[in-house]
Amino acid sequence: NTVNISGTSVFEYGVYGGKAGIAATSNTVNISGASVFNDDVCGGDSPGATIGNIVNISNGTFYNSNNVYGGRSMDGDAMGNIVNISGGTFNGNIYGGFSFFGGVTNNIVNIGGSANIENAGLYCSSAMNGTVNGNTLNIGINEALLEELDPADEDGKRKYGLQVGAWNKNKVGSIQDFDVINFANINWDTTTPVIEVDSLVLNGTKIKVGTVN
C-alpha cells in the first residue's frame, strides 16, 4: 500500500501506510505537506511483525502527541523499516522501528534538508527489552549513501526521492538505541557544532563521518 499526502491537509486521527493483524510489510507513506494532531504516522502497524515499511516526509507539522514510526509492532519484530525526514517540524518522537515485546533490528532513520527536530527524539527501540541491534541514524545524504538506499532505475528515477545534501539544522531533542550514527553529509563551521543533543545515549554506538563540506 502507498499513501500520498500533500498540500495543507489536516489529520486528527493518524496516518497509516498499512495496518494488519498478522504482519504489515512493504507499505509506504509519503507526506509533502500536512498538519497531524492527536495520533501517529506509521508506515506499517501490526500486533505481529512490521517489515520493510517506509515513511517519507518532506514537509508538514507534527504536534506533541504525534510520533512517526517506520514500523510499529506489538508482539512481533520491527525489521528493515525506514524513515526519511527532509523537512517539516516535529514535536514528538521519530522511530525507525518500535516494538512493545519483540525485537527491533536493521531499521534506518535518515535526517536531512530543513527538518526541524529540535523538540523531537530519534529512536529505534523495544519497550520491554527485546533485541535491539543493527539500527542506523544517517545525518545528511552523500552520493554513496544515496546509491545504497535509493538507487536509480534505468530511467534515472529514484523510488523514495532521496537527494544528496546536508542537514541544514543542528539541534535535536534526543538520540538513543542506534548501533551506528553516520554523519554522511555535513556542513563544517568552526563556530557552530555539527549537532546539539539534549539527551544522548550511546551504548557501543559506532560514529562514522562521510562527506564534509
PDB file of C-alpha atoms in Angstrom:
ATOM      1  CA  ASN A   1       0.000   0.000   0.000  1.00  0.00           C
ATOM      2  CA  THR A   2       1.075   3.586  -0.635  1.00  0.00           C
ATOM      3  CA  VAL A   3      -0.412   6.706   0.964  1.00  0.00           C
ATOM      4  CA  ASN A   4       0.412  10.114  -0.561  1.00  0.00           C
ATOM      5  CA  ILE A   5      -0.411  13.333   1.307  1.00  0.00           C
ATOM      6  CA  SER A   6       0.343  16.867   0.131  1.00  0.00           C
ATOM      7  CA  GLY A   7      -0.830  20.449   0.459  1.00  0.00           C
ATOM      8  CA  THR A   8      -2.400  21.679   3.687  1.00  0.00           C
ATOM      9  CA  SER A   9      -4.235  18.508   4.709  1.00  0.00           C
ATOM     10  CA  VAL A  10      -5.202  18.228   8.385  1.00  0.00           C
ATOM     11  CA  PHE A  11      -5.411  14.824  10.054  1.00  0.00           C
ATOM     12  CA  GLU A  12      -6.728  14.359  13.585  1.00  0.00           C
ATOM     13  CA  TYR A  13      -6.554  10.570  13.845  1.00  0.00           C
ATOM     14  CA  GLY A  14      -3.283   9.425  12.363  1.00  0.00           C
ATOM     15  CA  VAL A  15      -1.868   8.245   9.061  1.00  0.00           C
ATOM     16  CA  TYR A  16      -1.075   4.577   8.301  1.00  0.00           C
ATOM     17  CA  GLY A  17       0.503   3.075   5.221  1.00  0.00           C
ATOM     18  CA  GLY A  18      -0.686  -0.348   6.299  1.00  0.00           C
ATOM     19  CA  LYS A  19      -2.353  -1.790   9.391  1.00  0.00           C
ATOM     20  CA  ALA A  20      -2.645  -5.578   9.607  1.00  0.00           C
ATOM     21  CA  GLY A  21      -3.480  -8.305  12.116  1.00  0.00           C
ATOM     22  CA  ILE A  22      -0.597 -10.670  11.360  1.00  0.00           C
ATOM     23  CA  ALA A  23       2.118  -8.602   9.685  1.00  0.00           C
ATOM     24  CA  ALA A  24       2.423  -5.200   7.986  1.00  0.00           C
ATOM     25  CA  THR A  25       5.018  -5.323   5.221  1.00  0.00           C
ATOM     26  CA  SER A  26       6.261  -3.082   2.403  1.00  0.00           C
ATOM     27  CA  ASN A  27       3.898  -0.159   2.959  1.00  0.00           C
ATOM     28  CA  THR A  28       4.820   3.454   2.212  1.00  0.00           C
ATOM     29  CA  VAL A  29       3.638   6.845   3.480  1.00  0.00           C
ATOM     30  CA  ASN A  30       4.694   9.969   1.556  1.00  0.00           C
ATOM     31  CA  ILE A  31       3.940  13.339   3.178  1.00  0.00           C
ATOM     32  CA  SER A  32       4.913  16.581   1.467  1.00  0.00           C
ATOM     33  CA  GLY A  33       2.599  18.841   3.452  1.00  0.00           C
ATOM     34  CA  ALA A  34       0.140  18.251   6.309  1.00  0.00           C
ATOM     35  CA  SER A  35      -0.749  19.017   9.900  1.00  0.00           C
ATOM     36  CA  VAL A  36      -1.227  15.937  12.077  1.00  0.00           C
ATOM     37  CA  PHE A  37      -2.890  16.071  15.508  1.00  0.00           C
ATOM     38  CA  ASN A  38      -3.708  13.529  18.221  1.00  0.00           C
ATOM     39  CA  ASP A  39      -2.300  10.401  16.606  1.00  0.00           C
ATOM     40  CA  ASP A  40       0.722   8.928  14.864  1.00  0.00           C
ATOM     41  CA  VAL A  41       2.192   8.417  11.415  1.00  0.00           C
ATOM     42  CA  CYS A  42       3.096   4.766  10.743  1.00  0.00           C
ATOM     43  CA  GLY A  43       4.499   3.164   7.639  1.00  0.00           C
ATOM     44  CA  GLY A  44       3.294  -0.170   8.992  1.00  0.00           C
ATOM     45  CA  ASP A  45       1.441  -1.058  12.209  1.00  0.00           C
ATOM     46  CA  SER A  46       0.650  -4.563  13.452  1.00  0.00           C
ATOM     47  CA  PRO A  47       0.353  -6.721  16.557  1.00  0.00           C
ATOM     48  CA  GLY A  48       2.692  -9.022  14.623  1.00  0.00           C
ATOM     49  CA  ALA A  49       5.767  -8.147  12.600  1.00  0.00           C
ATOM     50  CA  THR A  50       6.375  -4.918  10.681  1.00  0.00           C
ATOM     51  CA  ILE A  51       8.902  -5.377   7.909  1.00  0.00           C
ATOM     52  CA  GLY A  52      10.195  -3.126   5.129  1.00  0.00           C
ATOM     53  CA  ASN A  53       7.834  -0.190   5.644  1.00  0.00           C
ATOM     54  CA  ILE A  54       8.842   3.338   4.677  1.00  0.00           C
ATOM     55  CA  VAL A  55       7.829   6.847   5.726  1.00  0.00           C
ATOM     56  CA  ASN A  56       8.997   9.803   3.608  1.00  0.00           C
ATOM     57  CA  ILE A  57       8.321  13.287   4.999  1.00  0.00           C
ATOM     58  CA  SER A  58       9.488  16.454   3.249  1.00  0.00           C
ATOM     59  CA  ASN A  59       7.143  18.994   4.861  1.00  0.00           C
ATOM     60  CA  GLY A  60       4.415  19.314   7.476  1.00  0.00           C
ATOM     61  CA  THR A  61       3.815  19.955  11.161  1.00  0.00           C
ATOM     62  CA  PHE A  62       3.600  17.095  13.636  1.00  0.00           C
ATOM     63  CA  TYR A  63       2.365  18.064  17.065  1.00  0.00           C
ATOM     64  CA  ASN A  64       3.229  16.951  20.592  1.00  0.00           C
ATOM     65  CA  SER A  65       1.038  13.870  20.719  1.00  0.00           C
ATOM     66  CA  ASN A  66       2.405  12.533  17.439  1.00  0.00           C
ATOM     67  CA  ASN A  67       5.154  10.025  16.848  1.00  0.00           C
ATOM     68  CA  VAL A  68       6.443   8.901  13.467  1.00  0.00           C
ATOM     69  CA  TYR A  69       7.175   5.180  13.016  1.00  0.00           C
ATOM     70  CA  GLY A  70       8.670   3.364  10.086  1.00  0.00           C
ATOM     71  CA  GLY A  71       7.250   0.192  11.620  1.00  0.00           C
ATOM     72  CA  ARG A  72       5.431  -0.353  14.933  1.00  0.00           C
ATOM     73  CA  SER A  73       4.740  -3.804  16.372  1.00  0.00           C
ATOM     74  CA  MET A  74       3.135  -5.179  19.492  1.00  0.00           C
ATOM     75  CA  ASP A  75       4.411  -8.767  19.904  1.00  0.00           C
ATOM     76  CA  GLY A  76       6.377  -9.153  16.678  1.00  0.00           C
ATOM     77  CA  ASP A  77       9.640  -7.771  15.370  1.00  0.00           C
ATOM     78  CA  ALA A  78      10.160  -4.418  13.649  1.00  0.00           C
ATOM     79  CA  MET A  79      12.727  -5.087  10.932  1.00  0.00           C
ATOM     80  CA  GLY A  80      14.129  -3.207   7.965  1.00  0.00           C
ATOM     81  CA  ASN A  81      11.849  -0.187   8.224  1.00  0.00           C
ATOM     82  CA  ILE A  82      12.997   3.257   7.052  1.00  0.00           C
ATOM     83  CA  VAL A  83      12.047   6.821   7.968  1.00  0.00           C
ATOM     84  CA  ASN A  84      13.275   9.583   5.637  1.00  0.00           C
ATOM     85  CA  ILE A  85      12.892  13.114   7.030  1.00  0.00           C
ATOM     86  CA  SER A  86      13.960  16.005   4.777  1.00  0.00           C
ATOM     87  CA  GLY A  87      11.650  18.749   6.045  1.00  0.00           C
ATOM     88  CA  GLY A  88       8.836  19.562   8.435  1.00  0.00           C
ATOM     89  CA  THR A  89       8.575  20.424  12.131  1.00  0.00           C
ATOM     90  CA  PHE A  90       8.407  17.613  14.677  1.00  0.00           C
ATOM     91  CA  ASN A  91       7.498  17.745  18.347  1.00  0.00           C
ATOM     92  CA  GLY A  92       7.049  14.030  19.022  1.00  0.00           C
ATOM     93  CA  ASN A  93       9.434  11.121  18.586  1.00  0.00           C
ATOM     94  CA  ILE A  94      10.697   9.571  15.362  1.00  0.00           C
ATOM     95  CA  TYR A  95      11.251   5.800  15.370  1.00  0.00           C
ATOM     96  CA  GLY A  96      12.813   3.813  12.579  1.00  0.00           C
ATOM     97  CA  GLY A  97      11.279   0.784  14.264  1.00  0.00           C
ATOM     98  CA  PHE A  98       9.482   0.136  17.534  1.00  0.00           C
ATOM     99  CA  SER A  99       8.126  -2.983  19.243  1.00  0.00           C
ATOM    100  CA  PHE A 100       6.499  -3.433  22.640  1.00  0.00           C
ATOM    101  CA  PHE A 101       7.599  -7.050  23.138  1.00  0.00           C
ATOM    102  CA  GLY A 102       9.602  -8.012  20.048  1.00  0.00           C
ATOM    103  CA  GLY A 103      12.966  -7.198  18.533  1.00  0.00           C
ATOM    104  CA  VAL A 104      13.928  -4.038  16.660  1.00  0.00           C
ATOM    105  CA  THR A 105      16.586  -4.720  14.042  1.00  0.00           C
ATOM    106  CA  ASN A 106      18.107  -3.167  10.925  1.00  0.00           C
ATOM    107  CA  ASN A 107      15.903  -0.088  10.828  1.00  0.00           C
ATOM    108  CA  ILE A 108      17.092   3.257   9.446  1.00  0.00           C
ATOM    109  CA  VAL A 109      16.336   6.908  10.171  1.00  0.00           C
ATOM    110  CA  ASN A 110      17.617   9.464   7.648  1.00  0.00           C
ATOM    111  CA  ILE A 111      17.632  13.159   8.608  1.00  0.00           C
ATOM    112  CA  GLY A 112      18.394  15.893   6.092  1.00  0.00           C
ATOM    113  CA  GLY A 113      17.282  19.087   4.422  1.00  0.00           C
ATOM    114  CA  SER A 114      15.402  21.565   6.592  1.00  0.00           C
ATOM    115  CA  ALA A 115      13.956  19.076   9.098  1.00  0.00           C
ATOM    116  CA  ASN A 116      13.255  20.819  12.425  1.00  0.00           C
ATOM    117  CA  ILE A 117      13.705  18.166  15.125  1.00  0.00           C
ATOM    118  CA  GLU A 118      14.829  20.419  17.962  1.00  0.00           C
ATOM    119  CA  ASN A 119      11.956  19.124  20.126  1.00  0.00           C
ATOM    120  CA  ALA A 120      11.920  15.571  18.792  1.00  0.00           C
ATOM    121  CA  GLY A 121      13.609  12.338  19.791  1.00  0.00           C
ATOM    122  CA  LEU A 122      15.209   9.873  17.366  1.00  0.00           C
ATOM    123  CA  TYR A 123      14.932   6.193  18.332  1.00  0.00           C
ATOM    124  CA  CYS A 124      14.801   2.543  17.372  1.00  0.00           C
ATOM    125  CA  SER A 125      13.607   0.790  20.499  1.00  0.00           C
ATOM    126  CA  SER A 126      11.784  -2.034  22.260  1.00  0.00           C
ATOM    127  CA  ALA A 127       9.601  -1.144  25.242  1.00  0.00           C
ATOM    128  CA  MET A 128      10.137  -4.494  27.003  1.00  0.00           C
ATOM    129  CA  ASN A 129      13.838  -5.065  26.355  1.00  0.00           C
ATOM    130  CA  GLY A 130      13.586  -7.058  23.150  1.00  0.00           C
ATOM    131  CA  THR A 131      16.658  -7.417  20.947  1.00  0.00           C
ATOM    132  CA  VAL A 132      17.697  -4.049  19.527  1.00  0.00           C
ATOM    133  CA  ASN A 133      20.553  -4.122  17.020  1.00  0.00           C
ATOM    134  CA  GLY A 134      21.669  -3.134  13.548  1.00  0.00           C
ATOM    135  CA  ASN A 135      19.800   0.183  13.591  1.00  0.00           C
ATOM    136  CA  THR A 136      21.296   3.234  11.854  1.00  0.00           C
ATOM    137  CA  LEU A 137      20.851   7.005  12.022  1.00  0.00           C
ATOM    138  CA  ASN A 138      22.129   8.892   8.983  1.00  0.00           C
ATOM    139  CA  ILE A 139      22.627  12.655   9.227  1.00  0.00           C
ATOM    140  CA  GLY A 140      22.642  14.030   5.683  1.00  0.00           C
ATOM    141  CA  ILE A 141      22.914  12.002   2.463  1.00  0.00           C
ATOM    142  CA  ASN A 142      26.050  11.679   0.337  1.00  0.00           C
ATOM    143  CA  GLU A 143      26.434  10.049  -3.079  1.00  0.00           C
ATOM    144  CA  ALA A 144      27.441   6.642  -1.724  1.00  0.00           C
ATOM    145  CA  LEU A 145      24.558   6.503   0.748  1.00  0.00           C
ATOM    146  CA  LEU A 146      22.088   7.654  -1.901  1.00  0.00           C
ATOM    147  CA  GLU A 147      23.057   4.781  -4.172  1.00  0.00           C
ATOM    148  CA  GLU A 148      22.815   2.347  -1.266  1.00  0.00           C
ATOM    149  CA  LEU A 149      19.398   3.461  -0.005  1.00  0.00           C
ATOM    150  CA  ASP A 150      17.664   4.686  -3.164  1.00  0.00           C
ATOM    151  CA  PRO A 151      19.427   3.559  -6.342  1.00  0.00           C
ATOM    152  CA  ALA A 152      18.256   4.999  -9.641  1.00  0.00           C
ATOM    153  CA  ASP A 153      16.371   2.764 -12.059  1.00  0.00           C
ATOM    154  CA  GLU A 154      17.235   2.506 -15.747  1.00  0.00           C
ATOM    155  CA  ASP A 155      15.365   5.784 -16.365  1.00  0.00           C
ATOM    156  CA  GLY A 156      17.309   7.592 -13.647  1.00  0.00           C
ATOM    157  CA  LYS A 157      14.323   7.753 -11.274  1.00  0.00           C
ATOM    158  CA  ARG A 158      14.606   7.045  -7.569  1.00  0.00           C
ATOM    159  CA  LYS A 159      11.846   5.239  -5.725  1.00  0.00           C
ATOM    160  CA  TYR A 160      11.982   7.245  -2.484  1.00  0.00           C
ATOM    161  CA  GLY A 161      13.048  10.608  -3.850  1.00  0.00           C
ATOM    162  CA  LEU A 162      16.139  10.898  -1.666  1.00  0.00           C
ATOM    163  CA  GLN A 163      18.612  13.624  -2.575  1.00  0.00           C
ATOM    164  CA  VAL A 164      22.243  14.316  -1.816  1.00  0.00           C
ATOM    165  CA  GLY A 165      22.643  17.068   0.749  1.00  0.00           C
ATOM    166  CA  ALA A 166      23.477  18.016   4.317  1.00  0.00           C
ATOM    167  CA  TRP A 167      21.072  18.576   7.186  1.00  0.00           C
ATOM    168  CA  ASN A 168      20.642  22.351   7.433  1.00  0.00           C
ATOM    169  CA  LYS A 169      19.791  22.380  11.162  1.00  0.00           C
ATOM    170  CA  ASN A 170      21.866  21.145  14.083  1.00  0.00           C
ATOM    171  CA  LYS A 171      19.596  20.645  17.117  1.00  0.00           C
ATOM    172  CA  VAL A 172      17.712  17.524  18.211  1.00  0.00           C
ATOM    173  CA  GLY A 173      15.962  16.673  21.458  1.00  0.00           C
ATOM    174  CA  SER A 174      17.352  13.170  21.976  1.00  0.00           C
ATOM    175  CA  ILE A 175      19.087  10.250  20.257  1.00  0.00           C
ATOM    176  CA  GLN A 176      19.044   6.677  21.568  1.00  0.00           C
ATOM    177  CA  ASP A 177      19.295   2.991  20.552  1.00  0.00           C
ATOM    178  CA  PHE A 178      21.270   3.307  17.322  1.00  0.00           C
ATOM    179  CA  ASP A 179      24.180   0.976  16.608  1.00  0.00           C
ATOM    180  CA  VAL A 180      25.546   3.410  14.015  1.00  0.00           C
ATOM    181  CA  ILE A 181      25.320   7.198  13.779  1.00  0.00           C
ATOM    182  CA  ASN A 182      26.596   8.186  10.372  1.00  0.00           C
ATOM    183  CA  PHE A 183      27.325  11.855   9.667  1.00  0.00           C
ATOM    184  CA  ALA A 184      27.046  11.145   5.954  1.00  0.00           C
ATOM    185  CA  ASN A 185      26.961  14.746   4.718  1.00  0.00           C
ATOM    186  CA  ILE A 186      27.664  17.710   6.990  1.00  0.00           C
ATOM    187  CA  ASN A 187      28.398  21.412   6.666  1.00  0.00           C
ATOM    188  CA  TRP A 188      31.509  22.305   8.672  1.00  0.00           C
ATOM    189  CA  ASP A 189      31.566  25.534  10.659  1.00  0.00           C
ATOM    190  CA  THR A 190      34.265  26.373  13.177  1.00  0.00           C
ATOM    191  CA  THR A 191      31.813  28.356  15.337  1.00  0.00           C
ATOM    192  CA  THR A 192      28.729  26.105  15.280  1.00  0.00           C
ATOM    193  CA  PRO A 193      28.539  22.464  16.440  1.00  0.00           C
ATOM    194  CA  VAL A 194      27.583  19.910  13.805  1.00  0.00           C
ATOM    195  CA  ILE A 195      24.889  18.670  16.176  1.00  0.00           C
ATOM    196  CA  GLU A 196      23.493  19.660  19.575  1.00  0.00           C
ATOM    197  CA  VAL A 197      21.594  16.979  21.520  1.00  0.00           C
ATOM    198  CA  ASP A 198      19.759  17.493  24.805  1.00  0.00           C
ATOM    199  CA  SER A 199      19.809  13.764  25.665  1.00  0.00           C
ATOM    200  CA  LEU A 200      22.257  11.346  24.026  1.00  0.00           C
ATOM    201  CA  VAL A 201      22.593   7.634  24.882  1.00  0.00           C
ATOM    202  CA  LEU A 202      25.495   5.786  23.261  1.00  0.00           C
ATOM    203  CA  ASN A 203      25.914   2.105  24.069  1.00  0.00           C
ATOM    204  CA  GLY A 204      28.666   0.768  21.851  1.00  0.00           C
ATOM    205  CA  THR A 205      27.469   3.078  19.095  1.00  0.00           C
ATOM    206  CA  LYS A 206      29.770   3.474  16.106  1.00  0.00           C
ATOM    207  CA  ILE A 207      30.235   7.032  14.827  1.00  0.00           C
ATOM    208  CA  LYS A 208      31.010   7.451  11.131  1.00  0.00           C
ATOM    209  CA  VAL A 209      31.772  10.531   9.048  1.00  0.00           C
ATOM    210  CA  GLY A 210      31.280  10.751   5.296  1.00  0.00           C
ATOM    211  CA  THR A 211      31.275  13.998   3.273  1.00  0.00           C
ATOM    212  CA  VAL A 212      32.360  17.225   4.987  1.00  0.00           C
ATOM    213  CA  ASN A 213      31.543  20.439   3.127  1.00  0.00           C
TER     214      ASN A 213
END
